[in-house]
Amino acid sequence: MARTTLCAGLALGILVAGCGGPEAQGGKAPAAAITINGAGSTFVNPAMSKWAYAYHEAKANTTVNYQSVGSGAGIAQYKAGTVDFGASDAPLSDKERGEMPTPTLHIPVTSGCEVLAYNIPNIGSGLKLSTEAIAGIFLGKIKTWNDPAIARPNPDLKLPAIPITVAHRSDGSGTTFIFTDYLTSSSPEWAKGPGKGKTVNWPVGLGGKGNEGVAGLVKQTPGCIGYVELAYAMQAKLNFGPLQNKSGEYIPPSLESASAAANAAVESMQKDVRVSIVNGAGKDAYPIVGFVYVLVSKTPKDPTKGKAVVDFLKWVLGPGQEMATPLQYAPLPKAVVDLNMAALGGVTTG
Amino acid sequence: MRPGTPGACSGPSARPLRRILSRSLDAAFEHATLLLSLVTVGLIGWIGFRLYVDSALTRHRYGWGLLTGVVWDVPHEIYGAAPYIFGTLVAATLAMLIAVPLSVGAAVWLTSLAPRWIAAPVAFGIELLAAIPSIIYGLWGLFILCPLLQSHVSPWLAQQLGANPLFAGPPVLTNMLAAGVILAIMVIPFITAISSEVIKTIPAAQREASFALGSTKWEVIRNVVLPQARSGITGAAILGLGRAIGETMAVVMVVGNTPRIAASILQPGYPMPAKLINEFNEAFNDPLQRSALLEIALVLFAITLVINGLARLLILLTRQGLANPQEALRPWMAKLRQGLDAVFRHGAMALLGGLVLLQVGADLLKRGLGGLGAPFELALAAFAIGWLVVRRARSTLSNRRIRRWVHGSMSGVLALCALAACTVLGALLGYVAIRGFSALTPQLFTELPRPPGMGGGGLKSAILGTLELVAIAGAIGVPIGLMGGVFVAEFGRGRLGGFVRFAADVLNGIPSVVIGMFAYAAFVLPFGHFSAWAGGGALAVMMVPTIARTTEEMLKLVPSSYREAALGLGATKSQAIRSVIVPAAKSGILTGIMLGIARIAGETAPLLFTAFGSDQVNKNPAESVSSLTMKIYQYAISPYDDWIQQAWGGALVLLLLILVLSIGARLATRGRMRRA
């Protein structure tokens, strides 16, 4: 009869079988093979993907699939129930938390610094940026690199007269939240204008997707400056420098400064872990620092997956912490880890 | 001609049961194909319905304000989509300004001037451009085209034409110009192919008549070919416009993603599809934001629906008119054709005139009368003088030297158009081959992706994921497409068949990002998680029209004597189709399947909302899965050298897969294939 149909059917069958074959085996072999899906913050992605990779090596039957789609998307997908956990550098507001379908826990997993990475021809790392210059650049008032506001703290550098291109996020982002939180607290003009949020109405600049996208823009574009998490700037070998803090000092980003900011917040975190740690008052405080929160349901709809998520997070809070330090993510203070462990104990798991 | 009535095959006892059975089988077969052919129509309705219903919140709350508002501020619940609509308009207009002259020139050269030995491979090459996935254009655009434009083209434009607000400001890397150029490159193959088709339908007698009157080849083109094919070419251009408006991945990578309503094309912009692809993933948190994005998608859907519908109609009418010149079109059709034609042509002239006036005005404003000596004005004057000279010379027909010179130079210009398209193809394939080849290690195929900074790793999960998604899409899409095509070719001679074919063409033109949003609502939300099933489903939606249309074209090429012979021997219609007609068109139908696979293997946008991505090999299709395209996107926009390297490697693998499929498909049918 219809040989063509047969041929096509056969070809298709082979294709499907080719893909279906291993699936059939996979379903049976290790009894409790489980995949947990997470999505969100790109800020934490370098650490998170390392955790996922190492966790799979340690516990072969659990696969953690983390997609770095931005905090906004992470929260949205967590809310829609399409992922098992979300990750965001911006904590949920009370309103957002109230709208979640199930009671939601905030588990801080690490903290880190944001840097202003730049690509200025013939200028290496170490450009000092004053509070005033940062706001001016992102408000679009400072337009070229040789502007006096930038040149003043850098008398030794010969800054070129090329235009500044600002890179910011095009997606809803916790990194943006932390950065605009900082701008709002350091610049009255910014506070009155764009304000703070996961997405804001940027006065100038190019939009990139994720920390990856912003870092990529900076790397590609001469004259570009953008805010990215420290690990991205280091891994992509981007230039960055010390920023002026609240007490007027120029402080380089580091693991220690992130730790210091986190330690200062421990007390207030006993009441509510959703704290802002930008623009700290300390003399050595680096100004743009933030926590990363993993969002998990207290009453997961699939208790088996819920348990797997809790196990993974407990591992992250334990051995995971050290693994993130080479990437310049600060380990959590002991008190916060204890707080988290207690909170995770309250998750109903099967 | 109801089949099965002869009943000659049965013996004297007539075996009524068997005859009834075969007759009802026949009817069942026909109804099954009808049903599956209606899937395309149903899908368009379903997509439109979902977008309409799901955007109710903002439609009621903001009314038209959403389309006219200029601020998009999620925290303050202010939603204005005007900058995105503006971005789409500017990018698409730029693309048209570049693509239409080039494509029409290339089409005319290929059909009327080029020697056959060169025309065939060049046409083939331009068609290959159409098969290259959006994501590869994006990769190439970001790393090759954008730096080139920024270092060479934009500064030159700013210097020569800088008084014009269109070319103001320091050029940035990713901007509207880059988006316009990339879109132009992407629509050139469509406009060229369809214009060529239309030109080929012009009866040879008309050209010959003109030659007999002593015209040069250029004069034949100018006086016979272009006027005759004009509305068809307009249709092709409008179709290209529809493509340009809906393109997503390539645009989002090169356009800069900054909502802005301002003149300069050297600054970034933010077209609608880019907005959707960037923000839809996070909008489910916020019903208002989601509704606003769905409303943008609805606008995009409606625009592409109307544009594609009009373009297809125009092309159809032109080809019909050319094929049977004595058969007059129905008055409303003729009027519609004239109207569309005029609107488009006058629009284009007004646009060009406006741009020239703007430039002259800007130069005059900036430099006073000295502006008349600016480069643009000088070039304009030279052009005008040349045109006047030629025009005068033409009125004195005896001046053969000038006529020959005009023919020669116009042939040169037209050949350059074709050459430009080929150069782009060469540059694209060349860069992907060179940069991809160094990344083509065994690890690329055997290792899983590694976290950034660790180095090494490969794209195993992405390659397997693409295969898995294509297999799922094929399992769903191939039968539906095949049966739908069978219906239109074999049963749907009447109005219904035309309607179904039209629907397939329209579905083919709906932007992939819109299909992705639909698939998220239809295949992800109800099940509560991302999955390979959902990704494959979204791809199947995109695959069906391609397969249905090719199947139909191929079945129509089967000589009708085959059908008659089969029916004459007593076969029922379904028997004739299954055992005679379809086998006769076998290679053609396989071609359709291969083209369908080539079309979806390179899709990115629908997968980001459905398959989601994964760095592991997921054996369970109910889990999220990776694909080459998603991985290329993720790696291309990253700041890591080893990831970017792997993106090029992945692009080469994908490109090879798609080229093998498309070249194979075209060789299999050896030129019998007609473009829809």
Short mmCIF file of N, CA, C and O in Angstrom, two decimals, chain B residues 46-98:
data_model
loop_
_atom_site.label_atom_id
_atom_site.label_comp_id
_atom_site.label_asym_id
_atom_site.label_seq_id
_atom_site.Cartn_x
_atom_site.Cartn_y
_atom_site.Cartn_z
N TRP B 46 -7.67 30.02 17.39
CA TRP B 46 -7.37 29.78 18.80
C TRP B 46 -6.35 30.79 19.31
O TRP B 46 -6.51 31.37 20.39
N ILE B 47 -5.30 31.02 18.51
CA ILE B 47 -4.27 31.98 18.93
C ILE B 47 -4.89 33.36 19.11
O ILE B 47 -4.73 34.01 20.14
N GLY B 48 -5.66 33.79 18.09
CA GLY B 48 -6.27 35.11 18.16
C GLY B 48 -7.22 35.22 19.35
O GLY B 48 -7.19 36.21 20.10
N PHE B 49 -8.00 34.18 19.57
CA PHE B 49 -8.97 34.17 20.66
C PHE B 49 -8.26 34.29 22.00
O PHE B 49 -8.59 35.11 22.84
N ARG B 50 -7.23 33.49 22.19
CA ARG B 50 -6.50 33.51 23.47
C ARG B 50 -5.91 34.88 23.73
O ARG B 50 -6.01 35.42 24.82
N LEU B 51 -5.25 35.43 22.70
CA LEU B 51 -4.61 36.73 22.88
C LEU B 51 -5.66 37.78 23.23
O LEU B 51 -5.46 38.64 24.08
N TYR B 52 -6.82 37.69 22.55
CA TYR B 52 -7.86 38.68 22.78
C TYR B 52 -8.41 38.55 24.20
O TYR B 52 -8.48 39.53 24.95
N VAL B 53 -8.75 37.34 24.58
CA VAL B 53 -9.34 37.13 25.90
C VAL B 53 -8.35 37.48 27.01
O VAL B 53 -8.67 38.17 27.97
N ASP B 54 -7.10 37.03 26.83
CA ASP B 54 -6.12 37.21 27.91
C ASP B 54 -5.63 38.65 28.04
O ASP B 54 -4.93 38.98 28.99
N SER B 55 -5.93 39.49 27.04
CA SER B 55 -5.50 40.88 27.17
C SER B 55 -6.66 41.78 27.58
O SER B 55 -6.56 43.00 27.51
N ALA B 56 -7.74 41.16 28.05
CA ALA B 56 -8.94 41.94 28.39
C ALA B 56 -8.65 43.00 29.44
O ALA B 56 -9.13 44.13 29.35
N LEU B 57 -7.82 42.64 30.42
CA LEU B 57 -7.59 43.53 31.56
C LEU B 57 -7.09 44.91 31.10
O LEU B 57 -7.65 45.94 31.45
N THR B 58 -6.04 44.92 30.30
CA THR B 58 -5.50 46.22 29.87
C THR B 58 -6.38 46.86 28.81
O THR B 58 -6.45 48.08 28.74
N ARG B 59 -7.04 46.04 28.00
CA ARG B 59 -7.89 46.65 26.98
C ARG B 59 -8.99 47.46 27.65
O ARG B 59 -9.32 48.56 27.25
N HIS B 60 -9.54 46.91 28.73
CA HIS B 60 -10.61 47.64 29.42
C HIS B 60 -10.07 48.79 30.23
O HIS B 60 -10.66 49.85 30.29
N ARG B 61 -8.91 48.57 30.84
CA ARG B 61 -8.40 49.59 31.76
C ARG B 61 -7.80 50.78 31.02
O ARG B 61 -7.96 51.92 31.43
N TYR B 62 -7.07 50.52 29.93
CA TYR B 62 -6.37 51.62 29.26
C TYR B 62 -6.99 51.98 27.92
O TYR B 62 -6.67 53.02 27.37
N GLY B 63 -7.83 51.10 27.37
CA GLY B 63 -8.38 51.38 26.04
C GLY B 63 -7.27 51.55 25.03
O GLY B 63 -6.29 50.80 25.03
N TRP B 64 -7.40 52.57 24.19
CA TRP B 64 -6.36 52.81 23.18
C TRP B 64 -5.11 53.41 23.82
O TRP B 64 -4.08 53.50 23.18
N GLY B 65 -5.26 53.85 25.06
CA GLY B 65 -4.13 54.49 25.74
C GLY B 65 -2.89 53.62 25.76
O GLY B 65 -1.78 54.13 25.73
N LEU B 66 -3.07 52.32 25.81
CA LEU B 66 -1.91 51.45 25.84
C LEU B 66 -1.08 51.60 24.57
O LEU B 66 0.13 51.50 24.59
N LEU B 67 -1.77 51.81 23.46
CA LEU B 67 -1.05 51.89 22.20
C LEU B 67 -0.42 53.26 21.99
O LEU B 67 0.52 53.40 21.23
N THR B 68 -0.95 54.29 22.67
CA THR B 68 -0.42 55.62 22.43
C THR B 68 0.50 56.09 23.55
O THR B 68 1.28 57.02 23.35
N GLY B 69 0.42 55.45 24.71
CA GLY B 69 1.26 55.88 25.83
C GLY B 69 2.73 55.67 25.53
O GLY B 69 3.10 54.73 24.84
N VAL B 70 3.57 56.56 26.07
CA VAL B 70 4.99 56.46 25.75
C VAL B 70 5.83 55.93 26.92
O VAL B 70 7.03 55.75 26.78
N VAL B 71 5.20 55.72 28.07
CA VAL B 71 5.97 55.25 29.22
C VAL B 71 5.54 53.84 29.60
O VAL B 71 4.35 53.54 29.65
N TRP B 72 6.51 52.96 29.82
CA TRP B 72 6.24 51.59 30.27
C TRP B 72 6.91 51.47 31.62
O TRP B 72 8.13 51.35 31.71
N ASP B 73 6.13 51.56 32.67
CA ASP B 73 6.69 51.62 34.00
C ASP B 73 5.94 50.60 34.86
O ASP B 73 4.88 50.90 35.39
N VAL B 74 6.51 49.40 34.97
CA VAL B 74 5.79 48.31 35.62
C VAL B 74 5.46 48.63 37.09
O VAL B 74 4.31 48.47 37.50
N PRO B 75 6.44 49.10 37.88
CA PRO B 75 6.11 49.33 39.30
C PRO B 75 4.98 50.34 39.50
O PRO B 75 4.21 50.22 40.44
N HIS B 76 4.88 51.34 38.60
CA HIS B 76 3.82 52.33 38.77
C HIS B 76 2.58 52.03 37.95
O HIS B 76 1.71 52.87 37.80
N GLU B 77 2.54 50.82 37.39
CA GLU B 77 1.38 50.37 36.62
C GLU B 77 1.05 51.32 35.48
O GLU B 77 -0.12 51.60 35.20
N ILE B 78 2.07 51.86 34.84
CA ILE B 78 1.85 52.68 33.65
C ILE B 78 2.31 51.86 32.46
O ILE B 78 3.45 51.39 32.43
N TYR B 79 1.41 51.63 31.52
CA TYR B 79 1.77 50.82 30.37
C TYR B 79 1.48 51.57 29.08
O TYR B 79 0.33 51.82 28.75
N GLY B 80 2.53 51.92 28.38
CA GLY B 80 2.38 52.56 27.07
C GLY B 80 3.28 51.84 26.08
O GLY B 80 4.47 51.68 26.32
N ALA B 81 2.71 51.39 24.99
CA ALA B 81 3.48 50.56 24.06
C ALA B 81 3.98 51.36 22.86
O ALA B 81 4.59 50.79 21.96
N ALA B 82 3.75 52.68 22.84
CA ALA B 82 4.12 53.45 21.66
C ALA B 82 5.60 53.30 21.27
O ALA B 82 5.90 53.15 20.09
N PRO B 83 6.55 53.31 22.23
CA PRO B 83 7.95 53.19 21.82
C PRO B 83 8.23 51.87 21.10
O PRO B 83 9.07 51.82 20.20
N TYR B 84 7.51 50.82 21.48
CA TYR B 84 7.75 49.51 20.88
C TYR B 84 7.14 49.46 19.48
O TYR B 84 7.72 48.89 18.56
N ILE B 85 5.95 50.06 19.36
CA ILE B 85 5.33 50.13 18.03
C ILE B 85 6.22 50.98 17.12
O ILE B 85 6.50 50.62 15.97
N PHE B 86 6.70 52.09 17.67
CA PHE B 86 7.60 52.95 16.91
C PHE B 86 8.85 52.18 16.48
O PHE B 86 9.28 52.24 15.33
N GLY B 87 9.43 51.45 17.42
CA GLY B 87 10.64 50.68 17.10
C GLY B 87 10.39 49.70 15.96
O GLY B 87 11.20 49.57 15.05
N THR B 88 9.25 49.01 16.03
CA THR B 88 8.92 48.07 14.96
C THR B 88 8.78 48.78 13.63
O THR B 88 9.31 48.34 12.60
N LEU B 89 8.08 49.93 13.65
CA LEU B 89 7.86 50.66 12.40
C LEU B 89 9.19 51.11 11.79
O LEU B 89 9.44 50.91 10.60
N VAL B 90 10.06 51.67 12.62
CA VAL B 90 11.32 52.19 12.09
C VAL B 90 12.19 51.06 11.56
O VAL B 90 12.70 51.12 10.43
N ALA B 91 12.32 50.00 12.36
CA ALA B 91 13.19 48.90 11.92
C ALA B 91 12.65 48.28 10.63
O ALA B 91 13.41 48.01 9.69
N ALA B 92 11.32 48.10 10.56
CA ALA B 92 10.75 47.46 9.38
C ALA B 92 10.86 48.39 8.17
O ALA B 92 11.15 47.94 7.05
N THR B 93 10.66 49.70 8.38
CA THR B 93 10.78 50.63 7.25
C THR B 93 12.20 50.65 6.71
O THR B 93 12.43 50.59 5.49
N LEU B 94 13.16 50.71 7.63
CA LEU B 94 14.57 50.68 7.21
C LEU B 94 14.85 49.42 6.40
O LEU B 94 15.49 49.46 5.35
N ALA B 95 14.35 48.31 6.92
CA ALA B 95 14.59 47.04 6.24
C ALA B 95 14.01 47.08 4.83
O ALA B 95 14.65 46.64 3.87
N MET B 96 12.82 47.65 4.71
CA MET B 96 12.18 47.72 3.39
C MET B 96 12.97 48.61 2.45
O MET B 96 13.16 48.29 1.27
N LEU B 97 13.45 49.75 2.97
CA LEU B 97 14.20 50.69 2.12
C LEU B 97 15.44 50.01 1.55
O LEU B 97 15.84 50.28 0.42
N ILE B 98 16.04 49.13 2.33
CA ILE B 98 17.23 48.45 1.84
C ILE B 98 16.85 47.23 1.00
O ILE B 98 17.40 47.00 -0.08
#
